[in-house]
XYZ file of C-alpha atoms in Angstrom:
739
model
C -14.821 4.629 12.703
C -16.869 2.838 15.386
C -18.957 4.952 17.700
C -17.374 3.445 20.843
C -14.102 1.767 21.730
C -14.672 -0.264 24.899
C -11.437 -1.057 26.717
C -11.530 -3.876 29.284
C -8.382 -4.510 31.402
C -8.429 -8.100 32.621
C -5.529 -8.631 35.026
C -6.655 -10.812 37.910
C -10.273 -11.146 36.786
C -10.181 -14.023 34.346
C -12.990 -15.750 36.205
C -15.440 -12.917 35.505
C -13.985 -11.504 32.313
C -16.323 -13.549 30.138
C -19.331 -12.011 31.901
C -18.016 -8.507 31.221
C -17.350 -9.202 27.539
C -20.730 -10.873 27.114
C -22.506 -7.819 28.554
C -20.946 -5.726 25.781
C -21.596 -8.147 22.958
C -25.230 -8.447 24.041
C -25.897 -4.716 23.604
C -28.639 -3.745 21.156
C -26.427 -0.947 19.831
C -23.692 -2.631 17.806
C -21.408 0.133 16.515
C -18.437 -0.537 18.760
C -15.102 -2.281 19.065
C -14.274 -4.307 22.164
C -10.650 -4.299 23.296
C -9.809 -6.745 26.102
C -6.334 -6.002 27.490
C -4.679 -9.200 28.648
C -1.429 -10.051 30.375
C 0.196 -12.201 27.686
C -0.766 -14.846 25.156
C -1.591 -18.069 26.927
C -2.713 -16.464 30.181
C -6.199 -17.372 31.496
C -7.613 -13.968 30.546
C -6.045 -14.171 27.066
C -7.744 -17.491 26.486
C -11.127 -16.024 27.430
C -10.570 -13.013 25.151
C -9.362 -15.202 22.301
C -12.519 -17.339 22.441
C -14.695 -14.201 22.265
C -12.610 -12.877 19.369
C -13.235 -16.093 17.455
C -16.974 -15.601 17.914
C -17.160 -11.864 17.116
C -14.921 -9.814 14.881
C -15.541 -6.693 16.955
C -13.381 -8.195 19.725
C -9.727 -7.227 19.257
C -7.524 -8.271 22.197
C -4.246 -6.485 22.989
C -1.607 -7.245 25.561
C 0.098 -5.330 28.336
C 2.471 -6.742 30.969
C 1.095 -7.069 34.519
C 3.892 -4.792 35.710
C 2.272 -1.928 33.790
C -0.719 -2.154 36.098
C -4.184 -0.833 35.416
C -2.839 2.409 33.959
C -0.590 0.573 31.509
C -3.419 -1.707 30.415
C -5.780 1.193 29.736
C -3.102 3.153 27.914
C -2.381 0.102 25.728
C -6.069 -0.160 24.938
C -6.262 3.535 24.022
C -3.349 3.190 21.632
C -5.225 0.439 19.801
C -8.592 2.227 19.823
C -10.152 3.727 16.709
C -13.602 4.697 17.970
C -15.033 8.163 18.385
C -15.552 7.738 22.147
C -13.584 5.708 24.666
C -15.330 3.652 27.314
C -13.549 1.790 30.087
C -14.990 -1.267 31.765
C -13.281 -3.179 34.528
C -13.030 -6.884 33.804
C -15.344 -7.813 36.654
C -18.087 -5.267 35.808
C -20.838 -5.289 33.199
C -22.716 -2.913 30.932
C -26.402 -2.830 31.756
C -28.805 -3.776 28.894
C -29.406 -0.834 26.557
C -26.392 1.085 27.898
C -24.747 1.825 24.544
C -28.030 2.837 22.942
C -28.643 5.279 25.782
C -25.159 6.733 25.404
C -25.552 7.126 21.658
C -28.921 8.838 22.076
C -27.574 11.223 24.664
C -24.553 12.150 22.536
C -26.871 12.808 19.610
C -28.828 15.230 21.823
C -25.838 17.076 23.213
C -23.660 17.088 20.146
C -19.935 16.576 20.392
C -18.642 16.777 23.980
C -15.243 16.025 25.455
C -16.656 14.050 28.373
C -20.039 12.441 28.982
C -20.443 11.397 32.606
C -23.073 8.813 33.499
C -24.387 6.991 36.517
C -23.285 3.584 37.715
C -24.650 1.053 40.126
C -22.715 -0.583 42.932
C -24.106 -4.082 43.418
C -23.214 -5.986 46.627
C -21.347 -9.215 45.983
C -23.905 -11.339 47.869
C -26.940 -9.528 49.173
C -28.074 -6.027 49.919
C -29.514 -3.068 48.056
C -27.571 -1.616 45.107
C -26.493 1.998 45.370
C -25.966 4.733 42.813
C -23.156 6.966 44.175
C -22.867 9.050 40.995
C -26.495 10.162 40.971
C -26.163 12.930 43.622
C -23.074 14.276 41.870
C -24.667 14.415 38.445
C -28.021 15.681 39.682
C -26.544 19.131 40.314
C -25.359 19.651 36.742
C -27.032 21.570 33.880
C -29.343 19.667 31.552
C -27.533 20.154 28.242
C -23.897 20.380 27.264
C -22.018 22.841 29.441
C -18.601 24.241 30.245
C -16.972 22.842 33.413
C -17.196 26.283 35.043
C -20.965 25.810 35.272
C -20.582 22.679 37.410
C -17.413 23.258 39.476
C -18.196 20.308 41.743
C -17.790 17.949 38.756
C -14.024 17.683 39.080
C -13.528 14.161 37.753
C -11.766 12.917 40.895
C -14.872 11.522 42.603
C -15.991 9.275 39.745
C -14.168 6.257 38.292
C -12.898 6.349 34.724
C -15.515 3.771 33.721
C -18.302 6.172 34.695
C -17.864 8.380 31.615
C -17.360 8.316 27.862
C -14.288 10.215 26.669
C -13.936 11.691 23.177
C -10.861 10.047 21.706
C -9.797 13.073 19.658
C -9.928 15.182 22.805
C -7.764 12.644 24.634
C -5.270 12.592 21.788
C -5.136 16.346 21.350
C -4.569 16.903 25.068
C -2.091 14.044 25.234
C -3.943 12.509 28.101
C -2.967 9.156 29.528
C -3.513 7.284 32.747
C -0.797 8.151 35.283
C 1.181 5.164 36.470
C 0.634 3.620 39.869
C -2.409 3.066 42.009
C -5.387 5.455 42.214
C -4.886 6.201 38.544
C -8.556 7.144 38.171
C -7.966 10.154 40.432
C -5.155 11.440 38.232
C -6.933 10.654 34.986
C -10.279 12.141 35.933
C -8.797 15.279 37.442
C -6.457 15.970 34.529
C -9.115 15.243 31.916
C -11.680 17.560 33.480
C -9.086 20.313 33.777
C -8.611 20.078 30.009
C -12.246 19.588 29.001
C -14.165 22.440 27.397
C -17.576 20.878 26.788
C -19.182 18.335 29.100
C -22.546 16.601 29.466
C -24.136 14.006 31.722
C -26.473 11.066 31.306
C -28.647 10.558 34.354
C -29.136 6.841 33.998
C -27.082 3.786 34.933
C -24.678 2.498 32.284
C -22.269 0.289 34.267
C -23.067 -2.180 37.023
C -20.068 -2.378 39.303
C -19.972 -5.752 41.031
C -18.435 -5.191 44.440
C -15.901 -7.855 45.270
C -16.366 -9.803 48.502
C -12.902 -8.792 49.691
C -13.544 -5.204 48.695
C -11.488 -2.973 46.472
C -7.835 -3.827 46.098
C -7.088 -0.185 46.697
C -8.474 -0.505 50.229
C -6.179 -3.358 51.192
C -3.207 -2.604 53.473
C -0.033 -1.647 51.681
C 2.446 1.049 50.761
C 0.479 1.784 47.599
C -1.742 4.200 49.542
C 1.051 6.764 49.404
C 0.482 6.895 45.639
C -2.815 8.638 46.268
C -0.741 11.662 47.224
C 1.179 11.370 43.967
C -2.051 11.472 41.960
C -3.459 14.347 43.991
C -0.237 16.291 43.589
C -0.272 15.704 39.836
C -3.761 17.150 39.514
C -3.109 20.085 41.834
C 0.098 21.007 40.019
C -1.756 21.048 36.717
C -4.543 23.150 38.195
C -1.959 25.630 39.450
C -0.354 25.821 36.012
C -3.712 26.590 34.441
C -4.534 29.261 37.018
C -7.827 27.575 37.816
C -10.556 29.902 39.077
C -11.460 29.931 42.753
C -14.902 28.532 41.903
C -13.292 25.380 40.522
C -10.112 25.128 42.580
C -11.998 25.018 45.888
C -14.138 21.948 45.095
C -11.195 20.198 43.438
C -9.024 20.797 46.493
C -11.705 19.608 48.916
C -12.555 16.469 46.956
C -8.936 15.426 46.617
C -8.287 15.908 50.288
C -11.507 14.185 51.259
C -9.983 11.085 49.640
C -6.616 11.723 51.276
C -8.152 12.169 54.722
C -10.261 9.049 54.300
C -7.075 7.075 53.779
C -5.240 8.834 56.593
C -8.081 8.072 59.006
C -8.533 4.435 57.987
C -7.241 2.095 60.699
C -5.855 -0.654 58.453
C -4.868 0.714 55.052
C -1.204 1.397 55.730
C 1.328 -1.451 56.214
C 0.686 -3.420 59.393
C 4.333 -4.199 60.078
C 5.181 -0.503 60.492
C 1.756 1.055 60.482
C 2.453 3.869 62.933
C 5.447 5.227 61.046
C 3.701 4.771 57.679
C 0.670 6.696 58.880
C 2.847 9.459 60.232
C 4.818 9.683 56.989
C 1.615 9.715 54.930
C 0.166 12.447 57.111
C 3.275 14.605 56.880
C 3.385 14.327 53.098
C -0.303 15.119 52.906
C 0.130 18.106 55.211
C 2.888 19.548 53.042
C 0.777 19.015 49.914
C -2.193 20.648 51.612
C -0.304 23.764 52.596
C 1.358 24.091 49.185
C -1.873 23.947 47.192
C -4.520 25.323 49.549
C -6.467 27.944 47.547
C -6.321 31.498 48.794
C -9.171 32.228 51.171
C -10.131 28.563 51.437
C -12.415 27.785 54.380
C -12.492 24.199 55.651
C -15.811 22.378 55.431
C -17.936 21.978 58.507
C -18.145 19.113 60.955
C -15.570 16.446 61.605
C -14.134 16.696 58.086
C -13.418 20.364 58.677
C -11.607 19.491 61.893
C -9.454 17.042 59.951
C -8.697 19.758 57.398
C -7.487 22.063 60.152
C -5.343 19.375 61.741
C -3.819 18.548 58.358
C -3.084 22.196 57.701
C -1.433 22.471 61.124
C 0.575 19.269 60.646
C -0.793 17.994 63.973
C -0.456 14.243 63.560
C -0.941 13.365 67.236
C -4.234 15.229 67.343
C -5.329 13.688 64.046
C -4.525 10.198 65.333
C -6.586 10.950 68.428
C -9.499 12.083 66.312
C -9.188 8.950 64.184
C -9.377 6.788 67.293
C -12.338 8.728 68.588
C -14.182 8.344 65.296
C -13.692 4.577 65.428
C -15.114 4.509 68.924
C -18.062 6.615 67.898
C -18.961 4.297 65.019
C -19.339 1.489 67.537
C -21.696 3.517 69.668
C -25.157 4.816 69.076
C -24.805 7.930 66.952
C -27.273 9.935 68.978
C -26.800 13.605 69.856
C -27.826 14.279 73.470
C -30.964 16.356 73.645
C -32.989 17.858 76.444
C -34.661 15.148 78.450
C -38.337 14.767 78.066
C -40.501 15.124 75.010
C -42.080 18.362 76.143
C -38.716 19.961 76.817
C -37.377 18.906 73.405
C -40.394 20.324 71.668
C -40.132 23.524 73.686
C -36.467 23.940 72.769
C -37.219 23.386 69.089
C -40.019 25.910 69.280
C -37.718 28.546 70.775
C -35.091 27.812 68.124
C -37.624 28.949 65.517
C -37.912 32.300 67.226
C -35.439 35.064 66.373
C -32.346 35.584 68.475
C -32.662 38.166 71.217
C -29.903 40.728 70.506
C -30.051 41.876 74.124
C -29.683 38.509 75.819
C -26.427 36.997 77.092
C -26.074 33.640 78.846
C -23.165 32.797 81.135
C -21.983 29.541 82.656
C -18.911 28.485 84.658
C -17.532 25.045 85.502
C -20.528 23.182 84.071
C -22.905 25.159 86.283
C -21.070 24.931 89.602
C -21.826 28.549 90.408
C -21.156 32.225 89.868
C -17.407 32.160 89.358
C -14.328 32.538 87.207
C -14.060 34.493 83.951
C -17.781 34.336 83.091
C -18.662 35.953 86.424
C -16.041 38.685 85.956
C -17.276 39.429 82.436
C -20.875 39.398 83.662
C -20.090 41.938 86.375
C -18.301 44.265 83.947
C -21.039 43.918 81.329
C -23.583 45.209 83.826
C -21.594 48.433 83.947
C -20.547 48.844 80.320
C -23.481 47.174 78.565
C -26.499 47.592 80.868
C -28.881 47.213 77.932
C -27.940 43.524 77.650
C -29.900 41.203 79.885
C -27.625 38.627 81.488
C -28.653 35.175 82.746
C -26.264 32.924 84.663
C -26.695 29.151 84.445
C -26.267 27.000 87.553
C -26.932 23.422 88.562
C -29.849 22.651 90.820
C -28.665 23.065 94.388
C -26.075 25.720 93.493
C -28.470 28.644 93.350
C -27.048 29.965 96.613
C -23.753 30.774 94.861
C -25.432 33.400 92.697
C -25.603 36.960 94.113
C -29.103 38.133 94.947
C -29.195 40.708 92.157
C -28.082 38.300 89.413
C -30.683 36.606 87.218
C -30.122 32.859 86.839
C -31.633 29.730 85.301
C -31.272 26.178 86.591
C -29.625 23.819 84.127
C -32.110 21.412 82.580
C -35.141 23.547 83.284
C -37.441 24.834 80.585
C -36.209 28.339 81.167
C -32.645 27.114 80.704
C -33.407 25.772 77.231
C -35.367 28.888 76.363
C -32.519 31.314 77.104
C -29.996 29.043 75.390
C -32.163 28.967 72.278
C -32.616 32.720 72.099
C -29.402 34.235 73.481
C -27.199 36.111 71.050
C -24.185 35.900 73.386
C -23.098 32.696 75.114
C -20.131 32.813 77.501
C -18.612 29.754 79.152
C -15.326 28.629 80.667
C -16.055 25.004 79.772
C -18.599 23.969 77.135
C -22.339 24.055 76.790
C -24.326 20.829 76.578
C -24.178 18.662 73.467
C -27.745 19.488 72.542
C -27.119 23.230 72.363
C -27.423 24.462 68.796
C -25.002 27.055 67.427
C -27.405 29.384 65.691
C -26.373 31.698 62.852
C -25.789 35.124 64.309
C -25.072 33.904 67.822
C -21.682 34.599 69.408
C -19.974 31.964 71.544
C -17.095 33.065 73.768
C -14.893 30.396 75.332
C -13.045 31.988 78.264
C -11.068 28.913 79.438
C -10.344 28.567 83.152
C -6.591 28.453 83.461
C -3.237 28.672 81.752
C -2.295 25.183 80.573
C 0.616 23.291 82.069
C -0.949 19.886 81.516
C -2.054 18.684 78.093
C -5.490 19.774 76.994
C -7.999 18.985 74.257
C -6.861 16.639 71.530
C -3.314 16.717 72.913
C -4.613 14.406 75.642
C -5.184 11.630 73.143
C -1.788 9.991 73.582
C -2.209 9.712 77.366
C -4.444 6.732 77.877
C -5.633 7.508 81.407
C -6.915 10.984 80.660
C -8.060 10.091 77.132
C -10.342 7.413 78.548
C -11.890 9.933 80.930
C -12.235 12.639 78.284
C -14.608 10.637 76.106
C -15.225 11.344 72.456
C -12.694 13.689 70.904
C -15.013 13.990 67.922
C -17.691 15.455 70.175
C -15.136 17.665 71.851
C -14.070 19.138 68.524
C -17.704 19.516 67.567
C -18.113 21.740 70.601
C -15.010 23.683 69.627
C -16.636 24.377 66.275
C -19.259 26.416 68.122
C -16.686 28.897 69.422
C -16.419 32.313 67.813
C -13.850 33.648 70.278
C -11.353 31.977 72.581
C -9.789 33.938 75.431
C -6.081 33.797 76.186
C -4.069 35.212 79.074
C -0.597 34.888 77.514
C 1.105 33.913 74.226
C 1.899 30.464 75.620
C -1.804 29.772 76.085
C -2.621 30.993 72.592
C -0.228 28.480 71.067
C -1.495 25.619 73.204
C -5.172 26.376 72.548
C -4.552 26.511 68.807
C -3.042 23.033 68.896
C -5.294 21.490 71.549
C -8.567 22.940 70.255
C -8.134 23.381 66.493
C -10.914 25.524 65.132
C -11.807 28.624 63.148
C -12.438 30.824 66.178
C -10.616 34.117 66.833
C -8.074 34.307 69.651
C -8.612 37.190 72.059
C -5.307 37.885 73.804
C -6.944 40.100 76.410
C -6.027 38.394 79.696
C -8.321 36.595 82.122
C -11.097 38.809 83.509
C -11.094 36.888 86.794
C -7.512 38.086 87.339
C -8.418 41.766 87.060
C -8.926 41.873 90.817
C -5.242 41.172 91.432
C -4.504 44.643 90.078
C -7.549 46.440 91.473
C -7.928 45.086 95.035
C -6.768 47.256 97.928
C -5.156 46.558 101.303
C -8.594 46.906 102.899
C -9.938 44.236 100.575
C -7.150 41.876 101.580
C -7.766 42.534 105.296
C -11.497 41.937 104.902
C -11.064 38.648 103.025
C -8.545 37.328 105.550
C -10.983 38.058 108.341
C -13.792 36.282 106.485
C -11.595 33.205 106.070
C -10.632 33.195 109.735
C -6.921 33.889 109.302
C -5.500 35.125 112.631
C -3.892 38.546 112.542
C -0.143 38.555 112.234
C 0.051 35.048 110.782
C 1.576 34.118 107.430
C -1.105 32.417 105.348
C 0.261 29.809 102.949
C -2.160 28.598 100.290
C -1.733 24.911 99.450
C -3.500 24.122 96.149
C -2.724 20.685 94.686
C -4.150 19.740 91.319
C -6.258 16.776 90.288
C -4.448 13.608 89.255
C -6.166 11.560 86.604
C -4.584 8.343 87.851
C -6.117 8.791 91.339
C -9.710 7.900 92.173
C -10.188 10.541 94.863
C -8.555 13.491 96.575
C -5.161 12.765 98.089
C -3.534 15.805 99.766
C -0.053 14.656 98.775
C 1.362 16.399 101.846
C 0.951 15.968 105.586
C -0.193 19.484 106.379
C -0.103 19.009 110.169
C 3.518 17.912 109.944
C 4.299 20.815 107.626
C 2.851 23.328 110.085
C 4.872 21.841 112.913
C 8.038 21.986 110.840
C 7.766 25.602 109.682
C 6.855 27.295 112.968
C 3.863 28.732 114.771
C 3.480 31.816 112.617
C 2.199 29.856 109.579
C -1.366 28.796 108.825
C -2.314 26.755 105.763
C -5.254 27.450 103.476
C -6.135 24.140 101.816
C -7.857 24.472 98.454
C -8.340 21.153 96.701
C -9.250 20.941 93.015
C -12.863 21.898 92.362
C -13.596 18.266 91.470
C -13.456 17.616 95.233
C -15.614 20.514 96.353
C -18.401 18.973 98.408
C -19.856 22.299 99.506
C -18.696 22.192 103.122
C -15.969 23.942 105.025
C -13.637 22.225 107.441
C -11.233 23.921 109.796
C -8.904 22.365 112.270
C -6.127 24.114 114.154
C -3.777 25.833 111.747
C -5.344 24.298 108.643
C -8.269 26.149 107.069
C -10.103 24.262 104.312
C -11.179 26.807 101.710
C -12.029 24.311 98.954
C -15.691 25.280 99.033
C -15.081 29.025 99.094
C -16.833 30.563 96.108
C -13.883 32.613 94.867
C -10.388 31.327 94.208
C -9.417 34.956 93.595
C -10.340 35.885 97.178
C -8.348 32.958 98.503
C -5.304 34.028 96.488
C -5.622 37.623 97.709
C -5.652 36.370 101.296
C -2.556 34.190 100.916
C 0.948 35.495 101.539
C 2.537 32.632 99.597
C 1.477 29.703 97.441
C 2.473 26.056 97.487
C 1.239 24.075 94.525
C 2.288 21.151 92.430
C 1.033 21.480 88.853
C -2.150 23.497 89.304
C -2.885 26.347 86.929
C -3.516 28.506 89.982
C 0.210 29.307 89.969
C -0.205 31.344 86.771
C -3.015 33.403 88.270
C -1.254 33.837 91.602
C 1.888 35.053 89.847
C -0.005 38.231 88.999
C 0.198 39.138 92.703
C 4.000 38.900 92.594
C 4.048 36.930 95.834
C 6.221 33.887 96.596
C 5.401 30.590 94.924
C 6.916 27.222 95.821
C 6.475 24.175 93.610
C 6.077 20.887 95.459
C 6.872 18.339 92.752
C 7.117 15.049 94.601
C 5.668 13.048 91.670
C 6.612 15.168 88.659
C 7.900 12.240 86.617
C 4.704 10.242 87.165
C 2.466 13.223 86.413
C 4.372 14.093 83.267
C 4.093 10.534 81.952
C 0.434 9.953 82.842
C -1.069 13.390 82.188
C 1.405 15.026 79.856
C 2.656 18.607 80.075
C 3.234 21.362 77.541
C 6.402 22.813 79.090
C 9.023 21.742 81.633
C 7.916 23.340 84.894
C 11.014 22.267 86.785
C 13.246 23.972 84.223
C 11.239 27.224 84.353
C 9.619 27.354 87.794
C 8.009 30.412 89.407
C 10.087 29.880 92.567
C 11.922 27.208 94.557
C 11.158 23.568 93.750
C 10.883 20.981 96.529
C 10.741 17.250 95.886
C 10.233 16.020 99.476
C 8.339 17.266 102.558
C 11.653 18.051 104.272
C 12.821 20.204 101.373
C 9.493 22.023 101.375
C 9.641 22.766 105.087
C 13.257 23.912 104.794
C 12.554 26.614 102.178
C 10.004 28.131 104.552
C 12.151 27.800 107.670
C 15.198 29.458 106.133
C 13.195 32.091 104.257
C 14.446 31.083 100.794
C 10.841 30.872 99.594
C 10.862 34.690 99.608
C 14.472 35.602 98.958
C 16.002 37.426 96.021
C 16.632 34.229 94.031
C 12.984 33.274 94.405
C 11.974 36.755 93.241
C 14.206 36.432 90.162
C 12.606 33.115 89.184
C 9.186 34.646 89.666
C 10.053 37.664 87.547
C 10.974 35.460 84.574
C 7.819 33.420 85.089
C 5.669 36.542 85.179
C 7.163 37.865 81.963
C 6.124 34.694 80.174
C 2.748 33.982 81.733
C 1.305 37.313 82.970
C 1.542 39.156 79.679
C -2.046 40.364 79.391
C -3.454 40.267 82.947
C -3.320 44.001 83.690
C -6.672 44.558 85.396
C -8.642 45.542 82.284
C -9.283 42.177 80.648
C -13.008 42.142 81.403
C -13.409 45.601 79.904
C -11.660 44.559 76.705
C -13.862 41.465 76.399
C -17.104 43.366 76.947
C -16.211 46.111 74.501
C -15.047 43.691 71.805
C -17.632 40.893 72.106
C -20.768 42.491 73.519
C -20.409 46.023 72.204
C -18.685 45.150 68.923
C -15.925 47.720 69.239
C -12.933 47.279 66.911
C -9.678 45.974 68.431
C -7.942 49.305 67.845
C -10.452 51.039 70.135
C -9.825 48.772 73.129
C -7.690 49.739 76.134
C -4.077 48.723 75.467
C -2.391 46.227 77.784
C -0.475 47.934 80.581
C 3.184 46.841 80.601
C 4.104 44.435 83.362
C 6.577 46.846 84.956
C 3.878 49.492 85.351
C 1.337 47.323 87.136
C 0.796 47.528 90.896
C -0.509 44.230 92.293
C -2.739 44.102 95.348
C -0.626 44.315 98.523
C 0.081 41.273 100.656
C -0.602 41.228 104.380
C 2.924 40.160 105.326
C 5.208 43.130 104.737
C 8.406 41.055 104.866
C 7.787 39.258 101.586
C 10.147 40.151 98.760
C 8.617 41.347 95.487
C 10.273 40.904 92.134
């Protein structure tokens, strides 16, 4: 019985087959048989093998039809083999000098093993440095022979079949064979290692893999990529049958799906004639396989790969396709993570990162530093009452310091103090995201509060809308920021579902309501009167808030409505409060006649409290304003355009919070005839409130502070007050109909 049976499939490699066979015959260790597997007598490869057989009796060619593929050729070679150990060598690869002697010596040291893995070298076809991809895998294994449980990362699916010697008796006893189809090495290696009981490694190169100029055939476009899922499923089914331990099933699962995700993310591997549908079908199959075989308690890996795992588990193909596109864009750019500007600042930040976290330090930021506002400000104010032992620092841009109350500590974004508090804070609260260079330290707690209930698409859902996707930038970086979140705040079940899809991550959803909306349940009539006076609203007038949203396909603010004409059409008793999107806040205040520009006013909550009714198009302010149970009119003059260019997550016109107007005349009419505040309007608003005001009961900030800053268990938090039991802040106009 020869020590080794070396099986060399030769389909399509006749030009280099002689080199492969010569590398074997030139070995100093001669106890082997060489089995070239050729297509048929008379084929080019058969002629090469026949000439070598004439020269050396150890060469014993066999035949397998091309239709049997690589798996059929190797199986044919195994049936003819008589050696103690099986080696596989692709017909365009070579054994390095002394390879067989090294294998024999290692097997003598370890004794009989089922599998002996060894290193291989990938040599570029023309120029470049060779690589040794197996070395890092094998470096983590025990020195002698060992059971697979001691090296759970050695699953067999990451290494080719020709990177190991396989005991033939073991193969026969376990009835192992190469699974048919492409990616047969994945199926073979995974199944063999699941059956192996004794394994060893040789940490030296045995095979030199000569990389083809055109690359691996497996990487070429074609329907064969779907067969990777077949091989992965075969291995996972067998692992399930064996009841594989969690220590081994986790690495096996991750390595198989690393290969699957690599194919799913590749821009050209699936058929070009119907690439989109093929990718979608591949992804759906992979998603089903993932969910069926995901080990209990499995946690996705970190980074971008972990994001892909989560998208696959969720079956979110659109988001995955967006991430794939973003990754391609990133590879063409400089892969540099933004850091604090200036060498001294970078060094200072790194120095502070080495210091321990301050358990009594919380950092807040809103709207990328635009000022003291929104949910972070509401949480900050409540934390000063409930958690006075925690020092709070608010972050603002240079020039926005005036927005911070006198008794609130702040740091200017970009300053040394800014980087110091970011490095040391245990609690970080934001309604957007912190800078790219901010490090998520172990033990720190990041709370994402969001700044509105989503009507338009958000996060990775934006990827299919080219206008907004171009403005969003790298989705890979966006998801990297999401990975820093520990908690994500939600004001209603609708938001929870959208955030989970738009910002896939491992954070915990806090369905506590928006702290900034607490004031809608706690403000008094005196508060409303005071705010109206501050804004300059004449007594006895009906104040209508007009709050249009930003349009990604516009380059600047366009009111979308002739407000002077609207005022003339609805009568002298109406004044309009204009609040443009915060993108267009230039810090000034303009007033003219019956139009009061409140865009620069620090608090959108104050503006809402002052208004007797709201006109908006698609702004999220409608969801907040609905908590006041005051009339809302939707002015949807360009709904079809907005829906196509920006994308929406529900049909606003089918479920509006009040009357819908499509033209200026329709809008003026609903105010002239009073239908903006009639019983039908109240009924629409009541249904809207039931869906979107579920958690905003006036105690959201308290729940957040107790849960996040004080660490109280969810069961100890104040329960949400039912909608019917809430009493919203009163409006100034007594004639308005409440739902």
